PDB file of C-alpha atoms in Angstrom:
ATOM      1  CA  ALA A  29       0.000   0.000   0.000  1.00 67.00           C
ATOM      2  CA  GLN A  30       1.107   3.513  -0.707  1.00 73.00           C
ATOM      3  CA  THR A  31       1.351   5.853   2.249  1.00 90.00           C
ATOM      4  CA  VAL A  32       2.295   9.495   2.530  1.00 95.00           C
ATOM      5  CA  THR A  33       3.707  10.907   5.753  1.00 96.00           C
ATOM      6  CA  GLN A  34       3.958  14.531   6.730  1.00 97.00           C
ATOM      7  CA  SER A  35       5.676  14.591  10.085  1.00 95.00           C
ATOM      8  CA  GLN A  36       5.107  18.269  10.871  1.00 96.00           C
ATOM      9  CA  PRO A  37       1.491  18.969  11.876  1.00 95.00           C
ATOM     10  CA  GLU A  38       2.207  22.672  12.322  1.00 97.00           C
ATOM     11  CA  MET A  39       4.940  25.078  11.362  1.00 97.00           C
ATOM     12  CA  SER A  40       5.461  28.797  11.439  1.00 97.00           C
ATOM     13  CA  VAL A  41       7.845  31.137   9.670  1.00 98.00           C
ATOM     14  CA  GLN A  42       8.540  34.838   9.680  1.00 98.00           C
ATOM     15  CA  GLU A  43       7.524  36.790   6.640  1.00 97.00           C
ATOM     16  CA  ALA A  44      10.294  36.931   4.005  1.00 97.00           C
ATOM     17  CA  GLU A  45      12.113  33.922   5.437  1.00 98.00           C
ATOM     18  CA  THR A  46      12.415  30.403   4.073  1.00 98.00           C
ATOM     19  CA  VAL A  47      10.639  27.316   5.337  1.00 98.00           C
ATOM     20  CA  THR A  48      10.813  23.653   4.346  1.00 98.00           C
ATOM     21  CA  LEU A  49       7.938  21.225   4.731  1.00 98.00           C
ATOM     22  CA  SER A  50       8.801  17.551   4.789  1.00 98.00           C
ATOM     23  CA  CYS A  51       7.080  14.636   3.108  1.00 98.00           C
ATOM     24  CA  THR A  52       8.011  10.995   2.800  1.00 97.00           C
ATOM     25  CA  TYR A  53       6.168   8.236   1.040  1.00 96.00           C
ATOM     26  CA  ASP A  54       6.233   4.521   0.702  1.00 94.00           C
ATOM     27  CA  THR A  55       5.652   2.683  -2.546  1.00 91.00           C
ATOM     28  CA  SER A  56       6.838  -0.195  -4.653  1.00 90.00           C
ATOM     29  CA  GLU A  57       5.908   1.630  -7.846  1.00 88.00           C
ATOM     30  CA  ASN A  58       8.607   3.023 -10.102  1.00 86.00           C
ATOM     31  CA  ASN A  59       6.491   5.447 -12.088  1.00 87.00           C
ATOM     32  CA  TYR A  60       4.445   7.924 -10.135  1.00 91.00           C
ATOM     33  CA  TYR A  61       3.742  11.581  -9.572  1.00 92.00           C
ATOM     34  CA  LEU A  62       4.147  13.767  -6.524  1.00 95.00           C
ATOM     35  CA  PHE A  63       2.287  16.949  -5.721  1.00 95.00           C
ATOM     36  CA  TRP A  64       2.050  19.652  -3.140  1.00 97.00           C
ATOM     37  CA  TYR A  65      -1.375  21.187  -2.669  1.00 96.00           C
ATOM     38  CA  LYS A  66      -2.205  24.282  -0.662  1.00 97.00           C
ATOM     39  CA  GLN A  67      -5.513  24.744   1.145  1.00 95.00           C
ATOM     40  CA  PRO A  68      -6.004  28.297   2.456  1.00 93.00           C
ATOM     41  CA  PRO A  69      -8.849  29.188   4.816  1.00 89.00           C
ATOM     42  CA  SER A  70     -11.062  29.588   1.762  1.00 88.00           C
ATOM     43  CA  ARG A  71     -10.980  25.772   1.600  1.00 89.00           C
ATOM     44  CA  GLN A  72     -10.027  25.672  -2.080  1.00 90.00           C
ATOM     45  CA  MET A  73      -7.413  23.047  -2.956  1.00 93.00           C
ATOM     46  CA  ILE A  74      -4.724  24.688  -5.071  1.00 93.00           C
ATOM     47  CA  LEU A  75      -1.871  22.894  -6.794  1.00 93.00           C
ATOM     48  CA  VAL A  76       1.464  24.383  -5.781  1.00 96.00           C
ATOM     49  CA  ILE A  77       3.954  22.166  -7.577  1.00 96.00           C
ATOM     50  CA  ARG A  78       4.273  18.756  -9.192  1.00 94.00           C
ATOM     51  CA  GLN A  79       7.113  16.328  -9.834  1.00 94.00           C
ATOM     52  CA  GLU A  80       7.283  13.314 -12.115  1.00 91.00           C
ATOM     53  CA  ALA A  81       9.264  10.494 -10.536  1.00 91.00           C
ATOM     54  CA  TYR A  82      11.198   9.806 -13.737  1.00 89.00           C
ATOM     55  CA  LYS A  83      12.604  13.343 -13.742  1.00 88.00           C
ATOM     56  CA  GLN A  84      15.732  13.825 -11.695  1.00 86.00           C
ATOM     57  CA  GLN A  85      15.611  17.602 -11.852  1.00 92.00           C
ATOM     58  CA  ASN A  86      13.765  19.179  -8.940  1.00 95.00           C
ATOM     59  CA  ALA A  87      10.667  21.123  -9.900  1.00 94.00           C
ATOM     60  CA  THR A  88      10.464  24.841  -9.188  1.00 94.00           C
ATOM     61  CA  GLU A  89       7.590  27.311  -9.414  1.00 93.00           C
ATOM     62  CA  ASN A  90       8.650  30.848  -8.551  1.00 95.00           C
ATOM     63  CA  ARG A  91       9.179  30.884  -4.763  1.00 97.00           C
ATOM     64  CA  PHE A  92       8.328  27.201  -4.425  1.00 97.00           C
ATOM     65  CA  SER A  93      10.786  24.393  -5.028  1.00 97.00           C
ATOM     66  CA  VAL A  94      11.066  20.767  -4.100  1.00 97.00           C
ATOM     67  CA  ASN A  95      13.871  18.509  -3.003  1.00 97.00           C
ATOM     68  CA  PHE A  96      12.992  15.164  -4.539  1.00 96.00           C
ATOM     69  CA  GLN A  97      15.086  12.258  -3.320  1.00 95.00           C
ATOM     70  CA  LYS A  98      13.728   9.182  -5.062  1.00 94.00           C
ATOM     71  CA  ALA A  99      15.921   6.642  -3.319  1.00 93.00           C
ATOM     72  CA  ALA A 100      14.997   8.056   0.057  1.00 95.00           C
ATOM     73  CA  LYS A 101      11.343   8.477  -1.001  1.00 95.00           C
ATOM     74  CA  SER A 102      11.400  12.029   0.180  1.00 97.00           C
ATOM     75  CA  PHE A 103       9.670  15.041  -1.357  1.00 97.00           C
ATOM     76  CA  SER A 104      10.106  18.221   0.652  1.00 98.00           C
ATOM     77  CA  LEU A 105       8.720  21.628  -0.263  1.00 98.00           C
ATOM     78  CA  LYS A 106      10.764  24.790   0.187  1.00 98.00           C
ATOM     79  CA  ILE A 107       9.016  28.136   0.280  1.00 98.00           C
ATOM     80  CA  SER A 108      11.356  31.084  -0.142  1.00 98.00           C
ATOM     81  CA  ASP A 109      10.569  34.691   0.765  1.00 97.00           C
ATOM     82  CA  SER A 110       7.443  33.599   2.651  1.00 98.00           C
ATOM     83  CA  GLN A 111       4.427  35.822   2.284  1.00 97.00           C
ATOM     84  CA  LEU A 112       1.390  36.236   4.508  1.00 97.00           C
ATOM     85  CA  GLY A 113      -0.735  34.714   1.764  1.00 96.00           C
ATOM     86  CA  ASP A 114       1.214  31.479   2.074  1.00 97.00           C
ATOM     87  CA  THR A 115      -0.573  30.785   5.344  1.00 97.00           C
ATOM     88  CA  ALA A 116      -2.500  27.582   4.672  1.00 97.00           C
ATOM     89  CA  MET A 117      -2.631  23.834   5.087  1.00 97.00           C
ATOM     90  CA  TYR A 118      -0.152  22.113   2.788  1.00 98.00           C
ATOM     91  CA  PHE A 119      -0.786  18.585   1.598  1.00 97.00           C
ATOM     92  CA  CYS A 120       1.757  16.306   0.011  1.00 97.00           C
ATOM     93  CA  ALA A 121       0.188  13.848  -2.420  1.00 95.00           C
ATOM     94  CA  PHE A 122       1.368  10.758  -4.241  1.00 92.00           C
ATOM     95  CA  MET A 123      -0.225   9.346  -7.346  1.00 89.00           C
ATOM     96  CA  ALA A 124       0.398   6.005  -8.992  1.00 85.00           C
ATOM     97  CA  ASN A 125      -2.921   4.215  -9.423  1.00 78.00           C
ATOM     98  CA  ASP A 126      -4.825   6.633  -7.233  1.00 80.00           C
ATOM     99  CA  MET A 127      -4.088   9.760  -5.252  1.00 86.00           C
ATOM    100  CA  ARG A 128      -2.995   9.491  -1.632  1.00 90.00           C
ATOM    101  CA  PHE A 129      -2.640  12.534   0.568  1.00 93.00           C
ATOM    102  CA  GLY A 130      -0.550  13.148   3.640  1.00 95.00           C
ATOM    103  CA  ALA A 131      -2.178  14.410   6.824  1.00 94.00           C
ATOM    104  CA  GLY A 132      -1.174  17.979   6.055  1.00 96.00           C
ATOM    105  CA  THR A 133       1.033  20.644   7.620  1.00 97.00           C
ATOM    106  CA  ARG A 134      -0.535  23.830   8.872  1.00 97.00           C
ATOM    107  CA  LEU A 135       1.816  26.681   7.967  1.00 98.00           C
ATOM    108  CA  THR A 136       1.494  30.097   9.533  1.00 97.00           C
ATOM    109  CA  VAL A 137       3.460  33.019   8.145  1.00 97.00           C
ATOM    110  CA  LYS A 138       3.977  35.659  10.813  1.00 97.00           C
ATOM    111  CA  PRO A 139       4.372  39.351  10.009  1.00 95.00           C
TER     112      PRO A 139
ATOM    113  CA  ASP B 188     -14.745  30.122 -16.108  1.00 62.00           C
ATOM    114  CA  THR B 189     -14.988  27.660 -13.260  1.00 69.00           C
ATOM    115  CA  ALA B 190     -13.083  24.483 -14.080  1.00 91.00           C
ATOM    116  CA  VAL B 191     -14.658  22.179 -11.481  1.00 95.00           C
ATOM    117  CA  SER B 192     -17.853  23.276  -9.805  1.00 95.00           C
ATOM    118  CA  GLN B 193     -19.877  21.745  -7.019  1.00 96.00           C
ATOM    119  CA  THR B 194     -23.349  22.483  -5.733  1.00 96.00           C
ATOM    120  CA  PRO B 195     -24.320  23.198  -3.105  1.00 96.00           C
ATOM    121  CA  LYS B 196     -21.376  24.726  -1.235  1.00 94.00           C
ATOM    122  CA  TYR B 197     -23.127  24.227   2.082  1.00 96.00           C
ATOM    123  CA  LEU B 198     -25.650  21.560   2.980  1.00 97.00           C
ATOM    124  CA  VAL B 199     -27.317  21.196   6.357  1.00 97.00           C
ATOM    125  CA  THR B 200     -29.704  18.308   6.831  1.00 97.00           C
ATOM    126  CA  GLN B 201     -31.233  15.965   9.338  1.00 97.00           C
ATOM    127  CA  MET B 202     -30.014  12.502  10.139  1.00 97.00           C
ATOM    128  CA  GLY B 203     -31.717   9.849   8.052  1.00 97.00           C
ATOM    129  CA  ASN B 204     -32.289  12.058   5.029  1.00 97.00           C
ATOM    130  CA  ASP B 205     -31.075  11.352   1.512  1.00 97.00           C
ATOM    131  CA  LYS B 206     -29.086  14.054  -0.255  1.00 97.00           C
ATOM    132  CA  SER B 207     -27.061  14.639  -3.396  1.00 97.00           C
ATOM    133  CA  ILE B 208     -24.071  16.785  -4.228  1.00 98.00           C
ATOM    134  CA  LYS B 209     -23.486  17.690  -7.845  1.00 97.00           C
ATOM    135  CA  CYS B 210     -20.159  18.076  -9.604  1.00 97.00           C
ATOM    136  CA  GLU B 211     -19.372  19.317 -13.074  1.00 97.00           C
ATOM    137  CA  GLN B 212     -16.068  19.829 -14.859  1.00 96.00           C
ATOM    138  CA  ASN B 213     -15.584  21.739 -18.083  1.00 94.00           C
ATOM    139  CA  LEU B 214     -11.962  20.692 -18.631  1.00 92.00           C
ATOM    140  CA  GLY B 215     -12.682  17.733 -20.856  1.00 90.00           C
ATOM    141  CA  HIS B 216     -11.045  15.422 -18.349  1.00 91.00           C
ATOM    142  CA  ASP B 217     -11.652  11.700 -18.494  1.00 89.00           C
ATOM    143  CA  THR B 218     -11.586  10.868 -14.800  1.00 90.00           C
ATOM    144  CA  MET B 219     -13.464  12.316 -11.851  1.00 93.00           C
ATOM    145  CA  TYR B 220     -13.142  11.760  -8.126  1.00 93.00           C
ATOM    146  CA  TRP B 221     -14.856  12.296  -4.828  1.00 95.00           C
ATOM    147  CA  TYR B 222     -12.905  12.964  -1.648  1.00 95.00           C
ATOM    148  CA  LYS B 223     -13.978  13.360   1.949  1.00 95.00           C
ATOM    149  CA  GLN B 224     -12.121  15.750   4.246  1.00 95.00           C
ATOM    150  CA  ASP B 225     -12.925  15.220   7.905  1.00 91.00           C
ATOM    151  CA  SER B 226     -12.715  17.664  10.774  1.00 88.00           C
ATOM    152  CA  LYS B 227      -9.021  16.862  11.234  1.00 87.00           C
ATOM    153  CA  LYS B 228      -8.387  17.812   7.597  1.00 88.00           C
ATOM    154  CA  PHE B 229      -7.609  14.255   6.513  1.00 90.00           C
ATOM    155  CA  LEU B 230      -8.351  13.829   2.823  1.00 91.00           C
ATOM    156  CA  LYS B 231      -9.503  10.409   1.737  1.00 91.00           C
ATOM    157  CA  ILE B 232     -10.476   9.280  -1.697  1.00 90.00           C
ATOM    158  CA  MET B 233     -13.958   7.820  -1.932  1.00 92.00           C
ATOM    159  CA  PHE B 234     -14.386   7.079  -5.614  1.00 90.00           C
ATOM    160  CA  SER B 235     -12.632   7.484  -8.889  1.00 90.00           C
ATOM    161  CA  TYR B 236     -14.570   7.102 -12.099  1.00 90.00           C
ATOM    162  CA  ASN B 237     -14.053   7.283 -15.812  1.00 84.00           C
ATOM    163  CA  ASN B 238     -16.374   6.093 -18.496  1.00 72.00           C
ATOM    164  CA  LYS B 239     -15.071   2.601 -18.185  1.00 71.00           C
ATOM    165  CA  GLU B 240     -14.313   1.977 -14.591  1.00 81.00           C
ATOM    166  CA  LEU B 241     -15.584   2.843 -11.146  1.00 84.00           C
ATOM    167  CA  ILE B 242     -13.093   2.314  -8.379  1.00 80.00           C
ATOM    168  CA  ILE B 243     -14.518   2.362  -4.907  1.00 76.00           C
ATOM    169  CA  ASN B 244     -12.555   2.779  -1.728  1.00 80.00           C
ATOM    170  CA  GLU B 245     -13.618  -0.268   0.238  1.00 75.00           C
ATOM    171  CA  THR B 246     -13.999   1.756   3.410  1.00 86.00           C
ATOM    172  CA  VAL B 247     -16.821   3.828   1.919  1.00 91.00           C
ATOM    173  CA  PRO B 248     -20.265   2.720   3.167  1.00 92.00           C
ATOM    174  CA  ASN B 249     -22.659   1.596   0.458  1.00 92.00           C
ATOM    175  CA  ARG B 250     -24.970   4.446   1.473  1.00 96.00           C
ATOM    176  CA  PHE B 251     -22.698   6.531  -0.756  1.00 95.00           C
ATOM    177  CA  SER B 252     -23.076   6.093  -4.478  1.00 93.00           C
ATOM    178  CA  PRO B 253     -21.644   8.045  -7.418  1.00 92.00           C
ATOM    179  CA  LYS B 254     -23.801   8.706 -10.441  1.00 90.00           C
ATOM    180  CA  SER B 255     -22.365   9.879 -13.736  1.00 89.00           C
ATOM    181  CA  PRO B 256     -24.947  11.023 -16.289  1.00 88.00           C
ATOM    182  CA  ASP B 257     -22.136  11.967 -18.678  1.00 88.00           C
ATOM    183  CA  LYS B 258     -18.402  12.450 -18.842  1.00 88.00           C
ATOM    184  CA  ALA B 259     -18.523  15.960 -17.392  1.00 92.00           C
ATOM    185  CA  HIS B 260     -20.591  15.134 -14.326  1.00 94.00           C
ATOM    186  CA  LEU B 261     -20.134  12.944 -11.287  1.00 94.00           C
ATOM    187  CA  ASN B 262     -22.776  13.381  -8.628  1.00 95.00           C
ATOM    188  CA  LEU B 263     -22.612  11.947  -5.133  1.00 96.00           C
ATOM    189  CA  HIS B 264     -25.743  10.463  -3.595  1.00 96.00           C
ATOM    190  CA  ILE B 265     -25.885   9.757   0.092  1.00 97.00           C
ATOM    191  CA  ASN B 266     -28.698   7.729   1.644  1.00 97.00           C
ATOM    192  CA  SER B 267     -29.723   7.595   5.290  1.00 97.00           C
ATOM    193  CA  LEU B 268     -27.327  10.311   6.388  1.00 97.00           C
ATOM    194  CA  GLU B 269     -25.508   9.811   9.666  1.00 97.00           C
ATOM    195  CA  LEU B 270     -23.823  12.261  12.025  1.00 96.00           C
ATOM    196  CA  GLY B 271     -20.415  10.914  11.008  1.00 95.00           C
ATOM    197  CA  ASP B 272     -21.033  11.914   7.414  1.00 96.00           C
ATOM    198  CA  SER B 273     -20.496  15.547   8.375  1.00 97.00           C
ATOM    199  CA  ALA B 274     -17.414  16.664   6.475  1.00 96.00           C
ATOM    200  CA  VAL B 275     -16.273  18.634   3.468  1.00 96.00           C
ATOM    201  CA  TYR B 276     -16.649  16.717   0.211  1.00 97.00           C
ATOM    202  CA  PHE B 277     -14.428  17.596  -2.715  1.00 96.00           C
ATOM    203  CA  CYS B 278     -14.919  16.688  -6.304  1.00 96.00           C
ATOM    204  CA  ALA B 279     -11.877  16.592  -8.577  1.00 95.00           C
ATOM    205  CA  SER B 280     -11.007  15.702 -12.137  1.00 94.00           C
ATOM    206  CA  SER B 281      -7.911  14.756 -14.084  1.00 91.00           C
ATOM    207  CA  GLN B 282      -6.818  13.344 -17.389  1.00 86.00           C
ATOM    208  CA  LYS B 283      -4.600  10.356 -18.083  1.00 75.00           C
ATOM    209  CA  VAL B 284      -2.758  11.940 -21.012  1.00 72.00           C
ATOM    210  CA  GLY B 285      -1.353  15.315 -21.937  1.00 69.00           C
ATOM    211  CA  LEU B 286       0.833  17.962 -20.383  1.00 65.00           C
ATOM    212  CA  ASN B 287      -0.948  18.039 -17.036  1.00 70.00           C
ATOM    213  CA  LYS B 288      -1.735  14.369 -16.835  1.00 72.00           C
ATOM    214  CA  ASN B 289      -2.651  13.070 -13.418  1.00 77.00           C
ATOM    215  CA  GLU B 290      -2.865  16.582 -11.990  1.00 86.00           C
ATOM    216  CA  GLN B 291      -6.127  16.792 -10.135  1.00 90.00           C
ATOM    217  CA  PHE B 292      -8.231  19.923 -10.315  1.00 92.00           C
ATOM    218  CA  PHE B 293     -10.461  20.364  -7.318  1.00 94.00           C
ATOM    219  CA  GLY B 294     -13.881  21.869  -6.885  1.00 95.00           C
ATOM    220  CA  PRO B 295     -14.528  24.364  -4.097  1.00 93.00           C
ATOM    221  CA  GLY B 296     -15.874  21.717  -1.738  1.00 95.00           C
ATOM    222  CA  THR B 297     -19.270  21.112  -0.167  1.00 97.00           C
ATOM    223  CA  ARG B 298     -19.551  21.385   3.590  1.00 96.00           C
ATOM    224  CA  LEU B 299     -22.110  18.836   4.724  1.00 97.00           C
ATOM    225  CA  THR B 300     -23.501  19.119   8.249  1.00 97.00           C
ATOM    226  CA  VAL B 301     -25.758  16.387   9.534  1.00 97.00           C
ATOM    227  CA  LEU B 302     -27.836  17.316  12.589  1.00 96.00           C
TER     228      LEU B 302
END
């Protein structure tokens, strides 16, 4: 069975600083996709970044980047220059045959 | 234009009632999903469905049933509602091919409260 673990239930960061959210997963699949979703208080699920397992290069999207370590089954999210609008729940997700989500990390950006 | 829409956004009902939540996607995707997010924010897949295959999470009670009148719609019917059904239900869609394959686009969610 595929599982996704986010070991940090809550985190906080000062505005303009950098924060890293951790995610590990367990699978026997070789081809899969990894995602980070953001859920602000509005409840909307918003895709932040995605990574294909066959790509060695880490994905980046503006202030968001990942550190994908396939052998270690690790997929952390780095948010640079944190902004108040980054305050949200962040979910790591794994997709092979179906989508599995981690339990989420509640991130608070402090002014 | 809204990519994935759900109605209603809020639903308050009595225990024992039967209710439906509607979902529509205008992205041309081939697969649609229903998720349940509980009060602790855990997201669990309930169903995934394309025109050929319905995959049911075995933990979902059979009081829940998806109905797909066409490729763009996947409605969720719930019979004999129970207090524990209170949650936020998300619809999502994705496609198996193309640039954004397997990326799931989510609806805004429906907050169901069972009294």
